[in-house]
XYZ file of C-alpha atoms in Angstrom:
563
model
C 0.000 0.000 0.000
C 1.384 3.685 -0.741
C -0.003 7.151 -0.373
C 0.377 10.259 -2.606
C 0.199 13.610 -1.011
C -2.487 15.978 -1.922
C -2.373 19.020 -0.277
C -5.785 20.319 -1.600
C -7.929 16.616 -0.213
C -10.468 18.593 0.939
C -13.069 19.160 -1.851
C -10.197 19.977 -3.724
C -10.181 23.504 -2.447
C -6.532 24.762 -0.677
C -8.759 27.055 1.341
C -11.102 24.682 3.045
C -8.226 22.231 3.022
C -6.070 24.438 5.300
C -8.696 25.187 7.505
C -9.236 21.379 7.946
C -5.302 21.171 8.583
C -5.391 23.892 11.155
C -7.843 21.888 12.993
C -5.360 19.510 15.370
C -3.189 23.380 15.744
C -6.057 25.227 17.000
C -6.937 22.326 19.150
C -3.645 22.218 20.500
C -3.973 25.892 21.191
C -7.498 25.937 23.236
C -6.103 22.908 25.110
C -3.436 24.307 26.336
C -4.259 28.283 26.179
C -8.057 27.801 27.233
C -8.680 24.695 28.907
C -4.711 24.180 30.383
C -5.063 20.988 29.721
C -1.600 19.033 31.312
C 1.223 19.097 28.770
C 1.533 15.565 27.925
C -2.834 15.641 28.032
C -2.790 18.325 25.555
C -0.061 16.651 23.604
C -1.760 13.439 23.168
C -5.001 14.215 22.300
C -3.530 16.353 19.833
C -1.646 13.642 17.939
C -4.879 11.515 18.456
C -7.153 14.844 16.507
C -4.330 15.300 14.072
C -4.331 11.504 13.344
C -8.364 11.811 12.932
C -7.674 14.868 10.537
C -4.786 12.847 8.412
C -6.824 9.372 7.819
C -10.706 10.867 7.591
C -9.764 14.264 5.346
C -6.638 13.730 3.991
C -7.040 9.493 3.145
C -3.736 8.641 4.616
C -3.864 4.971 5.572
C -4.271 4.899 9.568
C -1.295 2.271 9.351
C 0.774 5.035 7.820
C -0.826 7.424 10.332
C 0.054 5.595 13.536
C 3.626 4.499 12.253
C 4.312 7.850 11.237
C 3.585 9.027 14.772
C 5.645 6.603 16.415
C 8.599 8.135 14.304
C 7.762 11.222 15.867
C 7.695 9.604 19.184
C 11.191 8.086 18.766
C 13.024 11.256 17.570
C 11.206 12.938 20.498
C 12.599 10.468 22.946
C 16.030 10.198 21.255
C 17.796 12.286 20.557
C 15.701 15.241 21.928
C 14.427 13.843 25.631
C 17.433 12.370 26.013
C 19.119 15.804 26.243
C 16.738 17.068 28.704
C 16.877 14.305 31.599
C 20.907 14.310 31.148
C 21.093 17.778 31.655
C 18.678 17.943 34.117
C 20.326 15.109 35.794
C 23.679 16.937 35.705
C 22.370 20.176 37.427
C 20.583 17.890 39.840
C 23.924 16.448 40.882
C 25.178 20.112 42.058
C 22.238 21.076 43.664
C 22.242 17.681 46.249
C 25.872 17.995 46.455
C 25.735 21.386 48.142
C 28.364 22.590 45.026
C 25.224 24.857 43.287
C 25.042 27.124 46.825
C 28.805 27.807 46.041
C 27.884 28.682 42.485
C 25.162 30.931 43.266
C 27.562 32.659 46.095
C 30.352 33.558 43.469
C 27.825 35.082 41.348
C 26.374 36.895 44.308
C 29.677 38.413 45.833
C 30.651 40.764 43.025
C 28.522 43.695 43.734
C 25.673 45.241 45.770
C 24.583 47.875 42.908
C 21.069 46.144 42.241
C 21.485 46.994 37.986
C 24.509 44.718 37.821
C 23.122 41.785 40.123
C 20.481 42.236 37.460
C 22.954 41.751 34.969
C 25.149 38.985 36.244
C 21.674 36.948 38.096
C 19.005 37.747 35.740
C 21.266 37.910 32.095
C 24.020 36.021 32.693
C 23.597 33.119 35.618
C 20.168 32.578 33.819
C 21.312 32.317 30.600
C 23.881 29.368 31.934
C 21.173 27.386 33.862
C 18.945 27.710 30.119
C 21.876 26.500 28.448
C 23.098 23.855 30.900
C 19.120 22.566 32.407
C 16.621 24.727 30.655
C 13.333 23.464 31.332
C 11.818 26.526 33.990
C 14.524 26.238 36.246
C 16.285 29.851 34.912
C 13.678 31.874 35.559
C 12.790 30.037 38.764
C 16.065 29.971 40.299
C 17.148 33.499 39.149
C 13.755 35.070 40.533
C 14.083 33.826 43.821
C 17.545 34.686 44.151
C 17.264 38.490 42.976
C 14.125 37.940 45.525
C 16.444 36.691 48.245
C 18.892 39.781 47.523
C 15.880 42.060 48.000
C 14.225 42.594 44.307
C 10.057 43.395 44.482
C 9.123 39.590 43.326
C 7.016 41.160 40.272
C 9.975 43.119 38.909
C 12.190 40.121 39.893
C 10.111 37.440 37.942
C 9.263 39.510 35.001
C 13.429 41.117 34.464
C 14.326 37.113 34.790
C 11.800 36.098 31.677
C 12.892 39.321 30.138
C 16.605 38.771 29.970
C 15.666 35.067 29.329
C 14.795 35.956 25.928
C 18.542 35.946 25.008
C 19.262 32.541 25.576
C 15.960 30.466 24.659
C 16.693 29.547 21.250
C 20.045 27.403 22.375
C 18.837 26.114 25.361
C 19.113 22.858 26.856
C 22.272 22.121 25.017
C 20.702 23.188 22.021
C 17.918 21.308 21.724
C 15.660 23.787 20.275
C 17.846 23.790 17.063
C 18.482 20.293 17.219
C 15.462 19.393 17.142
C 14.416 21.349 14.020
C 16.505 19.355 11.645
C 14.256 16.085 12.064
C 10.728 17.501 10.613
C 12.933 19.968 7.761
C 15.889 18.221 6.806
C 17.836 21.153 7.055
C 21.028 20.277 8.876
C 21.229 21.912 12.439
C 24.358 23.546 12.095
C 23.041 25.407 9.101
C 19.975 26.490 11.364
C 22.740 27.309 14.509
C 24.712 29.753 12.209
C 21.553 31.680 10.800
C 19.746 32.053 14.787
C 23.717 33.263 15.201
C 23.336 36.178 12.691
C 19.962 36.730 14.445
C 19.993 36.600 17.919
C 23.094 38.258 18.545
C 21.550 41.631 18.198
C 19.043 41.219 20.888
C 21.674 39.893 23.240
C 23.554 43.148 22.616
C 20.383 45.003 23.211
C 18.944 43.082 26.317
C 21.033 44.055 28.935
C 20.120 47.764 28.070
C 16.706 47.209 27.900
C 16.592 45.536 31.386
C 18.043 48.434 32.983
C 16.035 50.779 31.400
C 12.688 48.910 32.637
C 14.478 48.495 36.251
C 15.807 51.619 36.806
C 15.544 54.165 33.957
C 16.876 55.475 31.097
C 19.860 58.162 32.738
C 20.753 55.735 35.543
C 21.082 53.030 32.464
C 23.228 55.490 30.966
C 25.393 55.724 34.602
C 26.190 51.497 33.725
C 26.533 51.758 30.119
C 30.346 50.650 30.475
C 29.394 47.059 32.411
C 25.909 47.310 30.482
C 28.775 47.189 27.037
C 30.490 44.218 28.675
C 27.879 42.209 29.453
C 25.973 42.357 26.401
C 28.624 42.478 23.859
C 30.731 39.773 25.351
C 27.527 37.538 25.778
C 26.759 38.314 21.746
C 30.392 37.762 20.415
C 30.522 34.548 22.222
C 27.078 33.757 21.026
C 27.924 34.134 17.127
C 31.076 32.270 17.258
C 30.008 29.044 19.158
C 27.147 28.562 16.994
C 28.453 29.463 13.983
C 31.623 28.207 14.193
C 30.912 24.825 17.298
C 27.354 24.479 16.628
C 24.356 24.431 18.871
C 24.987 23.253 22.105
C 27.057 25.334 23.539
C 26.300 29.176 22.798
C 24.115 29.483 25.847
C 26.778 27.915 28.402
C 29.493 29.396 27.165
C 28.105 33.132 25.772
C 26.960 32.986 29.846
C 30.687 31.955 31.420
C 32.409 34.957 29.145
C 29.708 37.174 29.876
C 29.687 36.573 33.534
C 33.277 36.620 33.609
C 34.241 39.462 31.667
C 31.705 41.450 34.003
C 33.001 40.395 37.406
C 36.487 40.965 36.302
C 35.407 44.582 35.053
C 33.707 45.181 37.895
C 37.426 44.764 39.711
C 38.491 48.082 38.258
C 35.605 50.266 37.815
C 32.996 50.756 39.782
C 29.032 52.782 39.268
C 29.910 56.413 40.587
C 26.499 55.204 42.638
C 25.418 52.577 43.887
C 21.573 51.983 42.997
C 18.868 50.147 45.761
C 15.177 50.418 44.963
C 13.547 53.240 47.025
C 11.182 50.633 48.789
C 13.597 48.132 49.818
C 13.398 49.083 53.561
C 9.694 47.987 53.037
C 10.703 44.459 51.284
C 13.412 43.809 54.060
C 11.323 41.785 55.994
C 9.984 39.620 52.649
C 13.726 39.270 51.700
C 15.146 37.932 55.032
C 12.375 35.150 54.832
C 13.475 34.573 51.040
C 17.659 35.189 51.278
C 19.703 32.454 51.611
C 21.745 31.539 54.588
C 24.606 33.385 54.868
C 27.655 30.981 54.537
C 31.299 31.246 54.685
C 33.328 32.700 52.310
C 34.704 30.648 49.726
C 37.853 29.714 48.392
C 38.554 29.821 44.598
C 39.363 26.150 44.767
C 36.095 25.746 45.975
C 34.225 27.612 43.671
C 36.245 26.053 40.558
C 34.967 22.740 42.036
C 31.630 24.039 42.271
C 31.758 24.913 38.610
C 33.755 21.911 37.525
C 30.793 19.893 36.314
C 29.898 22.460 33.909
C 33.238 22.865 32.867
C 33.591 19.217 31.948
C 30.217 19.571 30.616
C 31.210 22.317 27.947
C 34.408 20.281 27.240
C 33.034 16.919 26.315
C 30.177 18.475 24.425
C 33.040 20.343 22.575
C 34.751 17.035 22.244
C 31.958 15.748 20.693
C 31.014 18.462 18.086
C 34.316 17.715 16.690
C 33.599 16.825 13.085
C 35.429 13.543 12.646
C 34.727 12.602 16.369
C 31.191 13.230 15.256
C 31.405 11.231 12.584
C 33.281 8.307 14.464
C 30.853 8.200 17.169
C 27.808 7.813 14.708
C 29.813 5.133 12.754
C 30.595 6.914 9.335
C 34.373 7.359 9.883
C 36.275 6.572 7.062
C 40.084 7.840 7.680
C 42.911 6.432 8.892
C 43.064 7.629 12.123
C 43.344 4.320 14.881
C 41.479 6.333 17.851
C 38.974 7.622 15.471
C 38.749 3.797 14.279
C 38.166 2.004 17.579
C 35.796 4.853 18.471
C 34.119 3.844 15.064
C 34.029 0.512 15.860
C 31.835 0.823 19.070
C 29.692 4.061 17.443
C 28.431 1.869 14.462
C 27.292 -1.066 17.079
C 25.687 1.357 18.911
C 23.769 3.351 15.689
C 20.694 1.676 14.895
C 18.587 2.947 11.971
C 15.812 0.251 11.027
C 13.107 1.381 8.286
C 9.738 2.332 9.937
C 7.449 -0.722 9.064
C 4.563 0.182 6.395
C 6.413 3.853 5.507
C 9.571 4.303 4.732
C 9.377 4.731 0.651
C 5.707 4.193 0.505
C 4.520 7.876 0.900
C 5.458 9.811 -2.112
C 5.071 13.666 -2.546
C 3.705 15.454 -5.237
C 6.770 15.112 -8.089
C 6.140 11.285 -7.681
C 8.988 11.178 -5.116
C 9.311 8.872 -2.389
C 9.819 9.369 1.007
C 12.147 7.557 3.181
C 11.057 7.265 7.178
C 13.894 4.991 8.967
C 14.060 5.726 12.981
C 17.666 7.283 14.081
C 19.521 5.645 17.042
C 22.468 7.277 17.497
C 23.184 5.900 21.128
C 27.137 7.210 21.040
C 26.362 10.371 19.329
C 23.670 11.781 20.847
C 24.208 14.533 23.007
C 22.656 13.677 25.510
C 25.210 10.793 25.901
C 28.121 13.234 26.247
C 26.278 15.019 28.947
C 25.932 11.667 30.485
C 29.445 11.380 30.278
C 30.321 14.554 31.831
C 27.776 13.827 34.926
C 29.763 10.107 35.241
C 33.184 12.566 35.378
C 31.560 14.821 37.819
C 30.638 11.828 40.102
C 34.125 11.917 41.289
C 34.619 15.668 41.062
C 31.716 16.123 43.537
C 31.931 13.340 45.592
C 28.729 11.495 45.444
C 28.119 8.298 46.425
C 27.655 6.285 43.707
C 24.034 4.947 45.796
C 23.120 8.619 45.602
C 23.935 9.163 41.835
C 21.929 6.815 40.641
C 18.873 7.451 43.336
C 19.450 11.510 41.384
C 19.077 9.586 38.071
C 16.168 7.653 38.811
C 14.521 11.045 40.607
C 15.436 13.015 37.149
C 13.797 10.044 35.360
C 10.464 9.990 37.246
C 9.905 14.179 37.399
C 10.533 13.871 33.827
C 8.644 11.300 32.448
C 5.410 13.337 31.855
C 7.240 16.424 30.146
C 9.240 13.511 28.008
C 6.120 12.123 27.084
C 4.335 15.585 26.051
C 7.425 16.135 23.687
C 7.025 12.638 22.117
C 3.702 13.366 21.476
C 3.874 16.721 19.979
C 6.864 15.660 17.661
C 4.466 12.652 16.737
C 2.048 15.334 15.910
C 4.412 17.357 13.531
C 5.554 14.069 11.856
C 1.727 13.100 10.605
C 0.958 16.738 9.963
C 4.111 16.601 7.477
C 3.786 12.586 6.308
C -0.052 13.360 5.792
C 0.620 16.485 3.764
C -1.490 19.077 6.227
C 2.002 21.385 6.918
C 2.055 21.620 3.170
C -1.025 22.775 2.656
C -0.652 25.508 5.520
C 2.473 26.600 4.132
C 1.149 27.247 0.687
C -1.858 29.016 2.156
C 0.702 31.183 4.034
C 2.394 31.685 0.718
C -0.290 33.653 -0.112
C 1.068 36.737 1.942
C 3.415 37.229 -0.565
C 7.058 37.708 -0.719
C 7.158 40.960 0.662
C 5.053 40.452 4.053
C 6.246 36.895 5.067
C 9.551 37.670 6.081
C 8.438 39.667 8.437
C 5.772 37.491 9.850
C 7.657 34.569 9.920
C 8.874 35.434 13.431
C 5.209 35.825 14.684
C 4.361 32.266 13.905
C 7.051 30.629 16.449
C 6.369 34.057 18.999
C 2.831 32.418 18.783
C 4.139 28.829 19.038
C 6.312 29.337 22.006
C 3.170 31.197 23.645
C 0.941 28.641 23.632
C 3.466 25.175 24.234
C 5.444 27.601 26.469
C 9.155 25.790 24.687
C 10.843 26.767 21.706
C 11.280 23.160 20.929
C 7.567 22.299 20.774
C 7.419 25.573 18.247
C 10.123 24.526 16.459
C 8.384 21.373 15.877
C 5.341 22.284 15.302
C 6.269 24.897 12.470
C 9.862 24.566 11.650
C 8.577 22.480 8.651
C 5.701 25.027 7.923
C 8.307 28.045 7.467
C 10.424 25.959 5.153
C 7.710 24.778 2.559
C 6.039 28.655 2.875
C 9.629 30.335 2.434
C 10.319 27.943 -0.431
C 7.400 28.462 -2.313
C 7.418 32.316 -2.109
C 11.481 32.421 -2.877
C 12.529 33.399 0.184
C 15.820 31.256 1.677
C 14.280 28.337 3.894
C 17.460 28.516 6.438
C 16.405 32.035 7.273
C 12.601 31.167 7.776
C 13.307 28.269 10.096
C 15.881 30.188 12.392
C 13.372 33.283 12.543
C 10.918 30.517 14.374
C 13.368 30.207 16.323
C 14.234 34.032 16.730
C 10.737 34.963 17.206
C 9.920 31.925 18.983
C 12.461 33.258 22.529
C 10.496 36.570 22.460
C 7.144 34.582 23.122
C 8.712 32.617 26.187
C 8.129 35.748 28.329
C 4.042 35.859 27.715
C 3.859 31.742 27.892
C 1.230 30.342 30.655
C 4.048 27.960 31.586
C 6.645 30.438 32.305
C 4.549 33.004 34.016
C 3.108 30.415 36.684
C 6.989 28.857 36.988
C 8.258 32.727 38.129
C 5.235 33.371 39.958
C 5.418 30.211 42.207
C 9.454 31.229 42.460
C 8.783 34.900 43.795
C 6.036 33.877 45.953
C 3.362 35.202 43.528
C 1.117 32.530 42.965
C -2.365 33.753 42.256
C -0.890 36.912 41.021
C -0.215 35.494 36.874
C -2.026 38.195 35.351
C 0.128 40.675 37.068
C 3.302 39.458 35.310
C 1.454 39.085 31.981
C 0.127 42.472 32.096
C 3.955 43.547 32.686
C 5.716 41.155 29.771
C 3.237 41.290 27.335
C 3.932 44.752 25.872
C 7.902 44.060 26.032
C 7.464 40.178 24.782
C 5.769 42.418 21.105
C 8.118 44.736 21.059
C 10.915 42.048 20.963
C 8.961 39.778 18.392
C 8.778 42.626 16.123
C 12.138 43.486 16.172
C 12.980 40.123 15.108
C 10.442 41.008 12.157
C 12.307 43.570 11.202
C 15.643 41.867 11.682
C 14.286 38.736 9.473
C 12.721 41.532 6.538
C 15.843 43.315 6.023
C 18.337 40.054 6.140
C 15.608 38.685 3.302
C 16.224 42.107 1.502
C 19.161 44.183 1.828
C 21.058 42.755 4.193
C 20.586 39.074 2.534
C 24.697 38.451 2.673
C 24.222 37.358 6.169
C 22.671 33.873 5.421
C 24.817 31.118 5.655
C-alpha cells in the first residue's frame, strides 16, 4: 500500500483544506491556552485529533498514520528527551551535592549595585542554567535569588523572563535547534549559524533594555560601560560558538564569558552610585524570609569545584562536536586515524537505523517522489550521551556516592517522564501533519502573503508557538517544517525562515502560561499570573517585532548574512 500527497484533499479547495489542517493546531492551542489541559494531556489528544484529521480528510492509511507518529515519538525520545533528563540530571547532581550554593555565592559576591546583580543573576547566571538545564529552572532559580537579595518579586520574575529571551533559542544544550533538523531536513548547524546572525543583536540590546525597565533610562546610561560588557561579550561569544561549534554550547558558554568578563570589570571600575530600589526598607522583611543563609566565604578552589561539572560539561560536548569525532561516534568514519577507528568501531554497534514498518518509501510527494522514514539511534552520538558522560566525570569531582547518583538519576527520570512524554507526542504530531501532507497545505496558504510580508511574519508564527506550548522546541516542531515549505514556495531562503521561528519563537517565552506560573510560584506570587502578563506582554511584542524587522531586512538588503 502507498499514499500520494495531496495538499488540496479537501473538496479539492486549498482554502477549506487548510482550515481542515489547522484543525489539530487550533486544538492544540485551546487545550493548552483555554482549557490548560496538562502538557503531555494536551499533547496526546492532539496527535490523536491530528491523526483523525490525516486518515478521515486527507485518506492517509491509519497504518501510515500511527507508524508515522511513532517516528515522531522516537526522535522525540532520542535524541531530543534524552538531552533534557541528562542535563537535568547533571544540574541535579550540584544542587544535592551542596556545590550549586557555592555557584550561586560567586555570582552573588561581586557587587551590591542592584542593575549589575540584574545583569550577572538575571542575564548572565540565567542564561547558563537555560543552556546547561533549561526546562523553567532559569527563571525560577534566578527570581528567587534576585528575591532573596531584595528585588520586588514582580519586577524580579518579570526582568528574569525578560533577559531570558537571550538565551531560549540554544537552550538545553541546544535542543531547540536540534530538534528542528528532524521535521525539515535542514542540517542543524546550518539552522545554529543563521539564529547566530539573528539573535546576537538582541543579546547586545537586552542588557540595556533591562536596565532601562528596572531603573531608567539616565541611571542606564550611569552602567553603560558594564551594560557594554555584558551584552557584547555575551553576543560575540554567542555568534562564534554557533556558527563556528554548533548548537549546544552558545548558551553555556556566551553565559561563562559574559559573567566573567563582568566580574572581572567590575574589579576596576565601579558605578559612581550605587543603585537600591527606594522601597527596599519595606521588602526587608519579605527578603530575610526569602535570602539564603549566609555561609562562609569561599575559596577559589572551591568555587572552581563548584563549577567543575559544567566545565567538563562544555568540554566533552566540545569534544563531541568535533567533526570527525562526530562522525566516528555515529559510525561513518572513514580515515585512517586508529582512535577515530576504535571509536568507530563501538559508534556503528551502537547506531541503529531500522526502516519504519509500512512507511519508509511508501509515501510519495507530489513530483512522484518517495519518502524515506527509517528511525535514528544514534546511542554514542547523541548529546545527551556526552552530557551523560560529563555527569559520570563529575561523580568523582563532587563526591557522590555512587548509591546517591543513581537514586538523582532515577529522581530526574520519574519528574521527567510526563514532560518527556508531552514532547514525544507533539513531535508525533508534527511528523503526521508533514507525512499526511497538512504542513504543506498551511504553508502554501501562508504563501499567499506574498514575498514581501512573510519575512516579516515569519517570526510571529514561532512568537505564537512558544506562547501557547510555552518551549521553543515544541514551536520549532510544530512549524519549523511550515516556514520551510512557505519560504520555499514564495522564494525566500528556507534557512532564514526556520531560524526566525526560532528568533521569534524566545520573544514569546516571556508571555507563555508555563513560564509566568513557573516565576510566579518562584517569587512567591502565585495567584498573582495576570500581574506578570500584564507587565511582559507589551515588552514580549516589542521584541517579536524586532525580530520582524531583523528577518525583513536580512531577506532584503542585508541578505549576505545567510549562511
Amino acid at each position: 500500500m502507498s499514499f500520494t500527497q495531496n495538499f488540496t484533499a479537501v473538496g479539492d479547495n486549498l482554502a477549506l483544506s487548510a482550515i481542515v489542517a489547522l484543525i489539530p493546531i487550533l486544538y492544540f492551542f485551546w487545550a493548552l491556552a483555554v482549557k490548560r489541559m496538562k502538557g503531555h494531556v494536551a499533547g496526546l489528544s492532539t496527535l490523536a485529533v491530528a491523526l483523525v484529521v490525516a486518515v478521515v480528510a486527507y485518506k492517509m492509511p491509519a497504518g501510515m498514520a500511527l507508524m508515522s507518529a511513532s517516528q515522531g515519538a522516537v526522535y522525540g525520545i532520542l535524541p531530543i528527551g534524552w538531552i533534557i533528563i541528562t542535563s537535568v540530571f547533571l544540574y541535579k547532581l550540584t544542587v544535592k551535592t551542596g556545590q550549586f550554593d557555592i555557584i550561586r555565592n560567586s555570582v552573588l559576591s561581586i557587587t551590591e549595585d542592584r542593575r549589575l546583580q540584574a545583569l550577572l543573576v538575571a542575564f548572565s547566571f540565567g542564561a547558563f542554567l537555560e543552556g546547561a538545564a533549561g526546562f523553567g529552572a532559569p527563571v525560577a532559580i534566578s527570581a528567587a535569588l534576585l528575591v532573596g537579595l531584595g528585588f520586588n518579586p514582580l519586577y524580579a520574575a518579570g526582568l528574569c523572563l525578560i533577559a531570558n529571551t537571550a538565551p531560549v533559542a540554544f537552550g538545553a544544550i541546544g535542543i531547540p535547534i536540534i530538534a528542528l533538523e528532524g521535521p525539515t531536513g535542514i542540517p542543524a548547524m546550518e539552522i545554529s549559524k543563521m539564529v547566530g546572525r539573528q539573535l546576537p543583536f538582541l543579546s547586545v540590546f537586552i542588557p540595556f533594555y533591562l536596565i532601562v525597565i528596572m531603573a531608567g533610562f539616565k541611571r542606564a546610561l550611569e552602567v553603560l560601560p558594564a551594560i557594554l560588557v555584558s551584552g557584547v561579550s555575551f553576543a560575540l561569544t554567542q555568534y562564534l560558538t554557533s556558527n563556528f561549534v554548533g548548537p549546544e554550547l552558545p548558551d553555556i558558554l556566551s553565559a561563562l564569558v559574559s559573567l566573567f568578563a563582568l566580574a572581572v570589570f567590575l574589579k576596576f571600575w565601579k558605578p559612581k552610585t550605587i543603585f537600591k530600589f527606594a522601597a527596599e526598607e519595606e521588602l526587608a522583611a519579605t527578603a530575610a524570609n526569602m535570602r539564603p543563609k549566609k555561609q562562609e566565604q569561599n575559596t577559589g578552589a572551591q568555587v572552581f569545584k563548584a563549577w567543575s561539572p559544567f566545565l567538563v560539561l562544555t568540554a566533552v560536548i566540545s569534544v563531541w562536536g568535533i567533526p570527525a569525532i562526530k562522525l566516528a561516534l555515529t559510525g561513518h568514519y572513514e580515515g585512517s586515524n586508529a582512535l577515530l577507528k576504535a571509536i568507530n568501531s563501538i559508534g556503528h554497534a551502537l547506531t541503529f537505523v531500522p526502516e519504519v514498518p509500512f512507511l519508509n518509501n511508501k509515501i510519495f510527494n507530489v513530483a512522484g517522489d518517495p519518502i524515506a522514514a527509517v528511525y535514528k539511534l544514534e546511542i554514542l552520538g547523541a548529546a545527551g550521551t556526552a552530557i551523560l558522560i560529563a555527569a559520570f566525570i563529575s561523580k568523582f569531582i563532587v563526591g557522590i556516592s555512587w548509591r546517591d547518583w543513581i537514586e538523582t538519576f532515577g529522581e530526574t527520570l520519574s519528574e521527567l517522564k510526563f514532560p518527556v512524554l508531552t514532547i514525544a507526542s507533539v513531535v508525533g504530531f508534527a511528523y503526521v501533519t508533514n507525512a499526511s501532507g497538512m504542513s504543506t497545505t498551511l504553508g502554501m496558504t501562508l504563501a499567499k502573503t506574498g514575498a514581501v510580508f512573510f519575512p516579516f511574519f515569519s517570526p510571529f508564527l514561532g512568537w505564537l508557538g512558544v506562547f501557547i506550548t510555552g518551549s521553543d522546541t515544541s514551536a520549532n516542531l510544530l512549524f519549523g517544517n511550515l516556514q520551510k515549505i512557505t519560504a520555499t514556495s514564495i522564494g525566500m531562503d528556507p534557512v532564514l525562515a526556520v531560524a526566525a521561528n526560532s528568533s521569534g519563537g524566545v520573544a514569546g517565552k516571556m508571555i507563555s502560561p508555563q513560564s509566568i506560573a513557573v516565576a510566579c510560584a518562584a517569587v512567591g506570587l502565585a495567584g498573582k499570573e495576570s500581574e506578570l502578563f500584564r507587565f511582559t506582554i507589551k515588552h514580549s511584542l516589542f521584541l517579536v517585532t524586532l525580530v520582524g524587522i531583523l528577518t525583513f531586512l536580512q531577506n532584503s538588503v542585508l541578505s549576505w548574512m545567510i549562511p
